[in-house]
Coordinates of C-alpha atoms and ligand atoms in Angstrom, one line a residue:
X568 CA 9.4 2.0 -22.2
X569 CA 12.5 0.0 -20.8
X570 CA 12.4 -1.1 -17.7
X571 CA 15.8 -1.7 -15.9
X572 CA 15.3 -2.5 -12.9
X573 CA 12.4 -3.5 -10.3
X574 CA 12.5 -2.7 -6.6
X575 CA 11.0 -4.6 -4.2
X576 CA 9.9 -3.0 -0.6
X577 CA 8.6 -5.1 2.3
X578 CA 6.9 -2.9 4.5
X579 CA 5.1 -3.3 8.0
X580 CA 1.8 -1.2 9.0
X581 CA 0.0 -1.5 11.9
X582 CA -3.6 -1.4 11.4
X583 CA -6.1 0.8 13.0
X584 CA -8.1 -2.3 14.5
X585 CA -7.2 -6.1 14.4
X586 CA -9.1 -7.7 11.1
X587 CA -10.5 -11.2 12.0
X588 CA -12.2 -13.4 9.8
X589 CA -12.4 -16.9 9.7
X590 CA -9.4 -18.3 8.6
X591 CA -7.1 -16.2 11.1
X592 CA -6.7 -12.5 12.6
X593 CA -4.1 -9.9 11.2
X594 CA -2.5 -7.1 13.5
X595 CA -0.1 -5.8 11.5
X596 CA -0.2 -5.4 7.4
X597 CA 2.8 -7.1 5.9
X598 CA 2.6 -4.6 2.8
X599 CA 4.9 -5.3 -0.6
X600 CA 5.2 -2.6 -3.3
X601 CA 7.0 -3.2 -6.3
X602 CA 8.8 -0.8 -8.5
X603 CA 9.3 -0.7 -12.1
X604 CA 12.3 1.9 -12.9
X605 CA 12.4 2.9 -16.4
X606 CA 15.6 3.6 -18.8
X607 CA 14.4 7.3 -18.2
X608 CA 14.0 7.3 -14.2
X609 CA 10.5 7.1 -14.6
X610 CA 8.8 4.4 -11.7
X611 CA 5.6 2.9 -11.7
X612 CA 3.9 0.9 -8.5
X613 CA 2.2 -2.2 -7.8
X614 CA 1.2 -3.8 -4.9
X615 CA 1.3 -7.2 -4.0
X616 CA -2.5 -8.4 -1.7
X617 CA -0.2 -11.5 -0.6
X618 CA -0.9 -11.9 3.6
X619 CA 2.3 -12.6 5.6
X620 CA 0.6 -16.6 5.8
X621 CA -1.1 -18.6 3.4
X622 CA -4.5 -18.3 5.4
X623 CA -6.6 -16.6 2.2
X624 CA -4.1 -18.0 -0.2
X625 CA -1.3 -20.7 -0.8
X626 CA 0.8 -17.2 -2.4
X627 CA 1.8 -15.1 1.0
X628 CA 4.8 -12.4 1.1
X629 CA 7.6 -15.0 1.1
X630 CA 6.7 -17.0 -1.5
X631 CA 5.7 -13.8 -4.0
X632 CA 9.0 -12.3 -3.4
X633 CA 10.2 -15.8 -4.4
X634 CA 8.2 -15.9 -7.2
X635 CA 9.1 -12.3 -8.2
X636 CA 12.9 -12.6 -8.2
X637 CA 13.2 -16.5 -9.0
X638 CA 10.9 -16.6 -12.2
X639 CA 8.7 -14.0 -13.1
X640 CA 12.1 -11.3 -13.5
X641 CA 13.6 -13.9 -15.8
X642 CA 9.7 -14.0 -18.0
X643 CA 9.8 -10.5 -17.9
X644 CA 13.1 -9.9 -19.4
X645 CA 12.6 -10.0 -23.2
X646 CA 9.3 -7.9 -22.8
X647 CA 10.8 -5.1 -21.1
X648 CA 10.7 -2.6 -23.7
X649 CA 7.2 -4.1 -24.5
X650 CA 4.5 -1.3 -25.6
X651 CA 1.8 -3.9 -25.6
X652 CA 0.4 -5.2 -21.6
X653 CA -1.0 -8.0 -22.9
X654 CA 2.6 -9.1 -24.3
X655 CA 3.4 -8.7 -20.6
X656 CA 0.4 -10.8 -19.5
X657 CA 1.4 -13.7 -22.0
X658 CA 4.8 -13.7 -20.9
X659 CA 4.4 -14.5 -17.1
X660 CA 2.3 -17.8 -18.0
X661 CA 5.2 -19.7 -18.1
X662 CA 4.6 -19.7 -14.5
X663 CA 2.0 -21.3 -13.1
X664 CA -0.1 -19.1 -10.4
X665 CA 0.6 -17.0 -8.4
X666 CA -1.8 -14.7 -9.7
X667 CA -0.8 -12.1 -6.6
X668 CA 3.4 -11.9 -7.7
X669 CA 1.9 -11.8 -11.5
X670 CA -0.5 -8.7 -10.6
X671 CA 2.4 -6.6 -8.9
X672 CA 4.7 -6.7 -11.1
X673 CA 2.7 -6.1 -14.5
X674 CA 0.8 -3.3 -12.4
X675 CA 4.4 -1.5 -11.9
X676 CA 4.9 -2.3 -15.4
X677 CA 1.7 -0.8 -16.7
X678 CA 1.7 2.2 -14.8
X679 CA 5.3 2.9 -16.0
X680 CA 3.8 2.3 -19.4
X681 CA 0.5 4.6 -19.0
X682 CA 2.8 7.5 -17.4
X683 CA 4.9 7.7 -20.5
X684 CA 1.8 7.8 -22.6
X685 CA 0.5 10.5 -20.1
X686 CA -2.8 7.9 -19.8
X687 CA -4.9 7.1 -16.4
X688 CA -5.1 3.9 -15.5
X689 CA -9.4 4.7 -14.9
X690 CA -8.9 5.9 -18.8
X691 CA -7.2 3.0 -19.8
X692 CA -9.7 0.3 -18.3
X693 CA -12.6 2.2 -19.3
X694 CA -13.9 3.9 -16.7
X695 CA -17.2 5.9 -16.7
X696 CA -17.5 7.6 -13.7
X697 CA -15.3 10.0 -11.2
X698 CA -15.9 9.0 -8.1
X699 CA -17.0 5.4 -6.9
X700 CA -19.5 4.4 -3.7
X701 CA -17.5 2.3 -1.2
X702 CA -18.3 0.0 1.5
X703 CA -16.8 -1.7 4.1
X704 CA -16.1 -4.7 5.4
X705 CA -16.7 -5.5 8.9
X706 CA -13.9 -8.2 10.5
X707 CA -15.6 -10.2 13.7
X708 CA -14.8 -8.3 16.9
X709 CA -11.6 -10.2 18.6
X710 CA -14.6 -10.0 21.8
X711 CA -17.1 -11.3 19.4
X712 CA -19.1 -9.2 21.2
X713 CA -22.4 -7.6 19.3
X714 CA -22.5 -4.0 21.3
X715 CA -18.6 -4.1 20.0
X716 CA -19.9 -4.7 16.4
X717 CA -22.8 -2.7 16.7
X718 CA -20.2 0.7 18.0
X719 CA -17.8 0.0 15.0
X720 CA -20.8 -0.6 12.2
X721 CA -22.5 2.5 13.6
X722 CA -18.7 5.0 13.2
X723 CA -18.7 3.4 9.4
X724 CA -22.9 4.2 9.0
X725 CA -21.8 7.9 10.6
X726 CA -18.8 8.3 8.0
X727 CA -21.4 7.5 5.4
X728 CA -20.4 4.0 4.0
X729 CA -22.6 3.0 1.4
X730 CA -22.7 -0.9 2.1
X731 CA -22.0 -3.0 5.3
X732 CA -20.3 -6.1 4.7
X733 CA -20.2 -8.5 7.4
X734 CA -17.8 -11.2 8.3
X735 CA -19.2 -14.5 9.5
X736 CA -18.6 -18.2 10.2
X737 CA -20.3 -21.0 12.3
X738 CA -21.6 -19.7 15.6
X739 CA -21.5 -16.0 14.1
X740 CA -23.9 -15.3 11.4
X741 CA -27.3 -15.0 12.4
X742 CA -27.1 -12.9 15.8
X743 CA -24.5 -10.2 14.1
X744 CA -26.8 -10.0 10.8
X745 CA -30.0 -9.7 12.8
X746 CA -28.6 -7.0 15.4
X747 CA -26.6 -4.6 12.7
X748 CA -30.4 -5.5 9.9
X749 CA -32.3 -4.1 13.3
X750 CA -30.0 -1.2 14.1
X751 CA -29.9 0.1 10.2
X752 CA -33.2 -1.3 8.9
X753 CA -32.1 0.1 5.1
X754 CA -28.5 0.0 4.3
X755 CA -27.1 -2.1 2.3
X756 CA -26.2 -5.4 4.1
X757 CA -23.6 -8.2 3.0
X758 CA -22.0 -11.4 4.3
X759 CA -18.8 -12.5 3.7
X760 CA -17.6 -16.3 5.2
X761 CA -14.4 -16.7 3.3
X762 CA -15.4 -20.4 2.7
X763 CA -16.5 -21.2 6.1
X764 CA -19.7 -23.6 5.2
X765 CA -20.3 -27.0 3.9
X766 CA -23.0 -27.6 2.1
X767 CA -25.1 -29.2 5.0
X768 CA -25.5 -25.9 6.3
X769 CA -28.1 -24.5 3.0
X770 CA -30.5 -24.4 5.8
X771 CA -29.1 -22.7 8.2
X772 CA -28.1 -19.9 5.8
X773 CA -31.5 -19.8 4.2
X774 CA -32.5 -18.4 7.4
X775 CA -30.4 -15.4 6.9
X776 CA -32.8 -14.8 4.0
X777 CA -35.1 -12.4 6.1
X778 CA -32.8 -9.8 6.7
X779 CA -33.2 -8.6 3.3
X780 CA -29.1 -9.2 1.9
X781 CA -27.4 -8.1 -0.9
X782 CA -25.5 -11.2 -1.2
X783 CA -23.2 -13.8 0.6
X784 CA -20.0 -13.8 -0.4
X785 CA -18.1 -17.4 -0.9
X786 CA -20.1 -19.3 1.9
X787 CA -17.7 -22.6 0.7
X788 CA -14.2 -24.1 0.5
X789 CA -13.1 -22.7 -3.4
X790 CA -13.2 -26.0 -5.0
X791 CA -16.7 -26.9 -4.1
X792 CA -18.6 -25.7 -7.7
X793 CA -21.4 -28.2 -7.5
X794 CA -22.0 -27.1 -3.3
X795 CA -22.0 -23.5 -4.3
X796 CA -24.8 -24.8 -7.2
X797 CA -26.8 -26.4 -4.2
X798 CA -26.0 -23.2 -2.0
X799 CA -27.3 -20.5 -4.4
X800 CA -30.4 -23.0 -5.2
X801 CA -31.2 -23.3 -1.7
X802 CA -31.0 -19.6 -0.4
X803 CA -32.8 -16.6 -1.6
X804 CA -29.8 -14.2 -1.2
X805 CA -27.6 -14.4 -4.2
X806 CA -24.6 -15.6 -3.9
X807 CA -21.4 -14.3 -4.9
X808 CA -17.9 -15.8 -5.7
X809 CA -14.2 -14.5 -4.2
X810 CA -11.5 -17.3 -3.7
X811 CA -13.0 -19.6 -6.6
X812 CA -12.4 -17.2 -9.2
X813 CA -9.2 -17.0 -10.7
X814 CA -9.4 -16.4 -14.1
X815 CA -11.7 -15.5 -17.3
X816 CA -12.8 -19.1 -17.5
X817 CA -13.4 -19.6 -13.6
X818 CA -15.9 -16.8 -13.8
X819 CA -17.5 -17.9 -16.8
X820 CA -18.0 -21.2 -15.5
X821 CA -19.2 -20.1 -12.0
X822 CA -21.9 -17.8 -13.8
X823 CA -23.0 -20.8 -16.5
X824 CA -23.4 -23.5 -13.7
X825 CA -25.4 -20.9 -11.5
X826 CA -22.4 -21.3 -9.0
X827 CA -23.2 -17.9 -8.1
X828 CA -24.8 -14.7 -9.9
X829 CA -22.5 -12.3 -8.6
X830 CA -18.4 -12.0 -8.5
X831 CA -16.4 -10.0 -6.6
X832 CA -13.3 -8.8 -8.9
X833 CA -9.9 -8.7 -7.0
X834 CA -7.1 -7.9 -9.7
X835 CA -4.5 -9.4 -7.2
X836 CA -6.5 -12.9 -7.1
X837 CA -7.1 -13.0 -11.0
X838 CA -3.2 -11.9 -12.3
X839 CA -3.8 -8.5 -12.8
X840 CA -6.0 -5.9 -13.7
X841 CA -6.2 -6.9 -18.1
X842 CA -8.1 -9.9 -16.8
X843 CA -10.1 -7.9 -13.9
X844 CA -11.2 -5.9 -16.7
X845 CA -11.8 -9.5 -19.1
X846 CA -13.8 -10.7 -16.3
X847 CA -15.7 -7.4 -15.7
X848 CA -16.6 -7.4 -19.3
X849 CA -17.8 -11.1 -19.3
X850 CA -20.4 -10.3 -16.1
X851 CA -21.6 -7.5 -17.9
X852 CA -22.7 -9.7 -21.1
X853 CA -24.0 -11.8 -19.0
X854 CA -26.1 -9.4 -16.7
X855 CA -24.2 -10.6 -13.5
X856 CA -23.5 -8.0 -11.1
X857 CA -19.7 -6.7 -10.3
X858 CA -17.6 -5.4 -7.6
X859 CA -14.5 -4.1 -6.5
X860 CA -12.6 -6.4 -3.3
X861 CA -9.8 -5.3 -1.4
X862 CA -7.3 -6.9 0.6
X863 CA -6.3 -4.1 3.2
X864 CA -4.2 -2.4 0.7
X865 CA -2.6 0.8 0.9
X866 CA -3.0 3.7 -1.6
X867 CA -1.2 2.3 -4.2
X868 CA -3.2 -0.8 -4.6
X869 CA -6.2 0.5 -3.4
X870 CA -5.7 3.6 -6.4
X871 CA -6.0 1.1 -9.0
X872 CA -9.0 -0.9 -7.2
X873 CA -10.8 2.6 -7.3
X874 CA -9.7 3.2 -11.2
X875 CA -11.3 -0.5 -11.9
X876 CA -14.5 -0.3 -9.6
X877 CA -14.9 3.0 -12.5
X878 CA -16.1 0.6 -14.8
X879 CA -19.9 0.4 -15.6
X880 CA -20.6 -3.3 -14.7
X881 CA -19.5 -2.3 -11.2
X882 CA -23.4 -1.4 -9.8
X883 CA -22.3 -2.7 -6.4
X884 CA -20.3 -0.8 -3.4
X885 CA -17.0 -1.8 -3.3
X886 CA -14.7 -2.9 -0.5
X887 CA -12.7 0.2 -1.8
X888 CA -12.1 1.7 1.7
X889 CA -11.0 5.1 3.1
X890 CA -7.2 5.2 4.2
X891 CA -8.7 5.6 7.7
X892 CA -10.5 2.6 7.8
X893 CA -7.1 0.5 7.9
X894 CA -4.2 2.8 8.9
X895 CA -2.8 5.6 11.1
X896 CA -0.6 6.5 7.9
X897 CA -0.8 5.5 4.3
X898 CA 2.0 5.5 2.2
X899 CA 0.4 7.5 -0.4
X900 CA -1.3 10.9 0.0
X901 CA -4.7 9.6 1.9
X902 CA -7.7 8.6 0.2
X903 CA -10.2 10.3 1.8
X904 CA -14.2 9.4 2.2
X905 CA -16.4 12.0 0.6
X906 CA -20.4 11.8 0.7
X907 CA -19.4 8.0 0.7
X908 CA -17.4 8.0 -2.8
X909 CA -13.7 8.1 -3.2
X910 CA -12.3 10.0 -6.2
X911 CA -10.7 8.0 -8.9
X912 CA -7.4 9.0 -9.4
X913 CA -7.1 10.9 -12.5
X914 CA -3.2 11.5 -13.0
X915 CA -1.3 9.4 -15.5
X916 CA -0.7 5.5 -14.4
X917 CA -2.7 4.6 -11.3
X918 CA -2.3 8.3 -10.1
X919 CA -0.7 8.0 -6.9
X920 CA 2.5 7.7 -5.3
X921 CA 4.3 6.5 -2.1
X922 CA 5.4 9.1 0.2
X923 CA 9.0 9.3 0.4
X924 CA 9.7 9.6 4.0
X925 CA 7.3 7.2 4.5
X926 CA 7.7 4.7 2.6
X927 CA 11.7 5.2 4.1
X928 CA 10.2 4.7 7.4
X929 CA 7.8 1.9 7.2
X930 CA 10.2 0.0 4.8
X931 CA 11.5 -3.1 7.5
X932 CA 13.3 -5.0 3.8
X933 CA 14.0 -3.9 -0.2
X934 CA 15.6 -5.5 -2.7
X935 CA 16.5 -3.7 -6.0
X936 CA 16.6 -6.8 -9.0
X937 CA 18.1 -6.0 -12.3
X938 CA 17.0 -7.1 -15.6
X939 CA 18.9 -8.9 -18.3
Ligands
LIG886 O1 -11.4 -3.4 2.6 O2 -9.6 -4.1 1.8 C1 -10.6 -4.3 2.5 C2 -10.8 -5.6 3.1 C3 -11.9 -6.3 2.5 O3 -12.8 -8.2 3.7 C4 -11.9 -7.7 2.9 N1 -11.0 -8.5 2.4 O4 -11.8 -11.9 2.2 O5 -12.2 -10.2 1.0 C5 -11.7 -10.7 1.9 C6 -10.8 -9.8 2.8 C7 -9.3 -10.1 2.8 C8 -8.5 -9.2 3.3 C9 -8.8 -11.3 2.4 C10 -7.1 -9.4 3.3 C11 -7.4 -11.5 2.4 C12 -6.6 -10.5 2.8

């Protein structure tokens, strides 16, 4: 392998419904893919989560393609014949963060690798099954209206979802769990408040422990260990970690101070998908429960998210969503819902790639950067 050059494409999709959570609603995906071009022609794809604002994250599109061209292209130079990823991996830590820049462009770089070895990305991670269960997740209707919630949970139940997960915040937790828990009295039911909670409010979330949850997802701001300690002592449902993991030692520390028992593995928010798989391995040692997020990718992140969620320690339904479920039009051939599972890829690299005319349409800014 040699890669040349890297492409960067900044595209704009609409999505099928606006996606509200609680720090912010998002219309329109502001989509980056990044291409690694070998000496040989050969290109392999990455996708970079980043939102167009730094609602989720301080890393959004501007500042990864920043990031990309300003100092991780200069890292990446005198590994670009590397055969080894976790060369790759050690050299972008000369820049601090921005795990989401990091995870595009070593994805790109590692499918290019696994094509030339004629390798799946599912194969290379360790993957143990063909197909994986998916969930979805369930933004707060712009009306924040429950018959509005209730009509959109019920098209995802008919479509056969495996696992609900709800958005919540103040002021929308308790009636939207209690009406979708009374509607479905059995599926599998999940919160998710994207750090919406202090720790005064243990109480109020202990009263969502009646309707029988799989977990709450990151209830608290990121930096607030010891609250999350208090949190997952004072509620019944387990809790589970998303923005405060960021690396192999975040998630060993969340799971040894009973910060939470559960993590929710987002290759994007950890640097790439070496480390998804580190942290994977870690939960499993420790018995802790695993599963796949998503960040309203497109096929060719949400390819690799299915290869990953492959893994054995992944027992829980993933936010690995159909194409539908977000857009008109992927970019990639569409990954379709079957029985509730989506296939894992099983060509070489992550499997996929963009459609040309597509990705020609959608494409509203590329840049081609040049190595060395
Ligand atoms: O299915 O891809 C999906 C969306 C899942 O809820 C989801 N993602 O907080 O986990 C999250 C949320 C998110 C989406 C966060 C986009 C940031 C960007």
């Amino acid at each position: 392998m040699r890669i040349e050059t890297f492409r960067i494409h900044r595209l704009s999709i609409p999505l099928v419904r606006p996606f509200r959570t609680s720090f912010g609603t998002e219309h329109v995906r502001d989509v980056i893919l990044v291409e690694a071009v070998d000496a040989d022609g050969t290109s392999g794809w990455g996708e970079c989560v980043t939102m167009s604002w730094p609602g989720y994250s301080y890393e959004y599109g501007d500042t990864a393609i920043d990031v990309m061209t300003h100092h991780l292209l200069p890292a990446l130079a005198p590994v670009a014949d590397s055969d080894d990823p976790h060369e790759v991996r050690a050299a972008m830590e000369v820049v601090a963060g921005h795990p989401m820049a990091k995870c595009a462009m070593s994805t790109a770089m590692l499918d290019v690798w696994l094509r030339g070895r004629g390798e799946s990305l599912g194969e290379y991670l360790g993957a143990v099954r063909s197909e994986v269960d998916c969930g979805v997740s369930v933004g707060i209707p712009v009306t924040e209206s429950i018959d509005a919630l209730l009509d959109e949970v019920g098209s995802y139940v008919d479509q056969g979802y495996r696992r609900i997960k709800l958005k919540i915040q103040p002021g929308w937790d308790i009636a939207p769990v209690s009406a979708v828990r009374a509607a479905w009295p059995t599926i599998p039911l999940q919160t998710d408040a994207n750090q919406a909670y202090q720790r005064s409010d243990a109480r109020h979330l202990a009263e969502l422990d009646q309707y029988d949850l799989l977990l709450h997802e990151q209830p608290l701001e990121q930096d607030d260990w010891y609250g999350h300690v208090l949190i997952s002592r004072a509620v019944e449902t387990p809790i589970c970690m998303d923005e405060s993991i960021h690396s192999l030692m975040s998630a060993d520390s969340a799971l040894e101070f009973g910060a939470c028992s559960i993590i929710n593995i987002k290759p994007g928010r950890v640097g790439g998908y070496l480390t998804a798989r580190e942290i994977h391995d870690l939960s499993l040692e420790r018995g802790a429960p695993v599963w796949a997020g998503g960040m309203l990718e497109t096929g060719i992140g949400r390819a690799a998210n299915v290869a990953l969620a492959a893994l054995p320690g992944f027992t829980l339904p993933g936010d690995t969503s159909a194409s539908s479920r977000y857009y008109e039009v992927d970019v990639t051939e569409p990954f379709v819902l079957r029985d509730g599972t989506l296939p894992v890829p099983t060509h070489p690299g992550i499997g996929v790639d963009p459609i040309p005319e597509v990705l020609r349409e959608m494409t509203v800014w590329s840049t081609e950067l040049r190595l060395g």
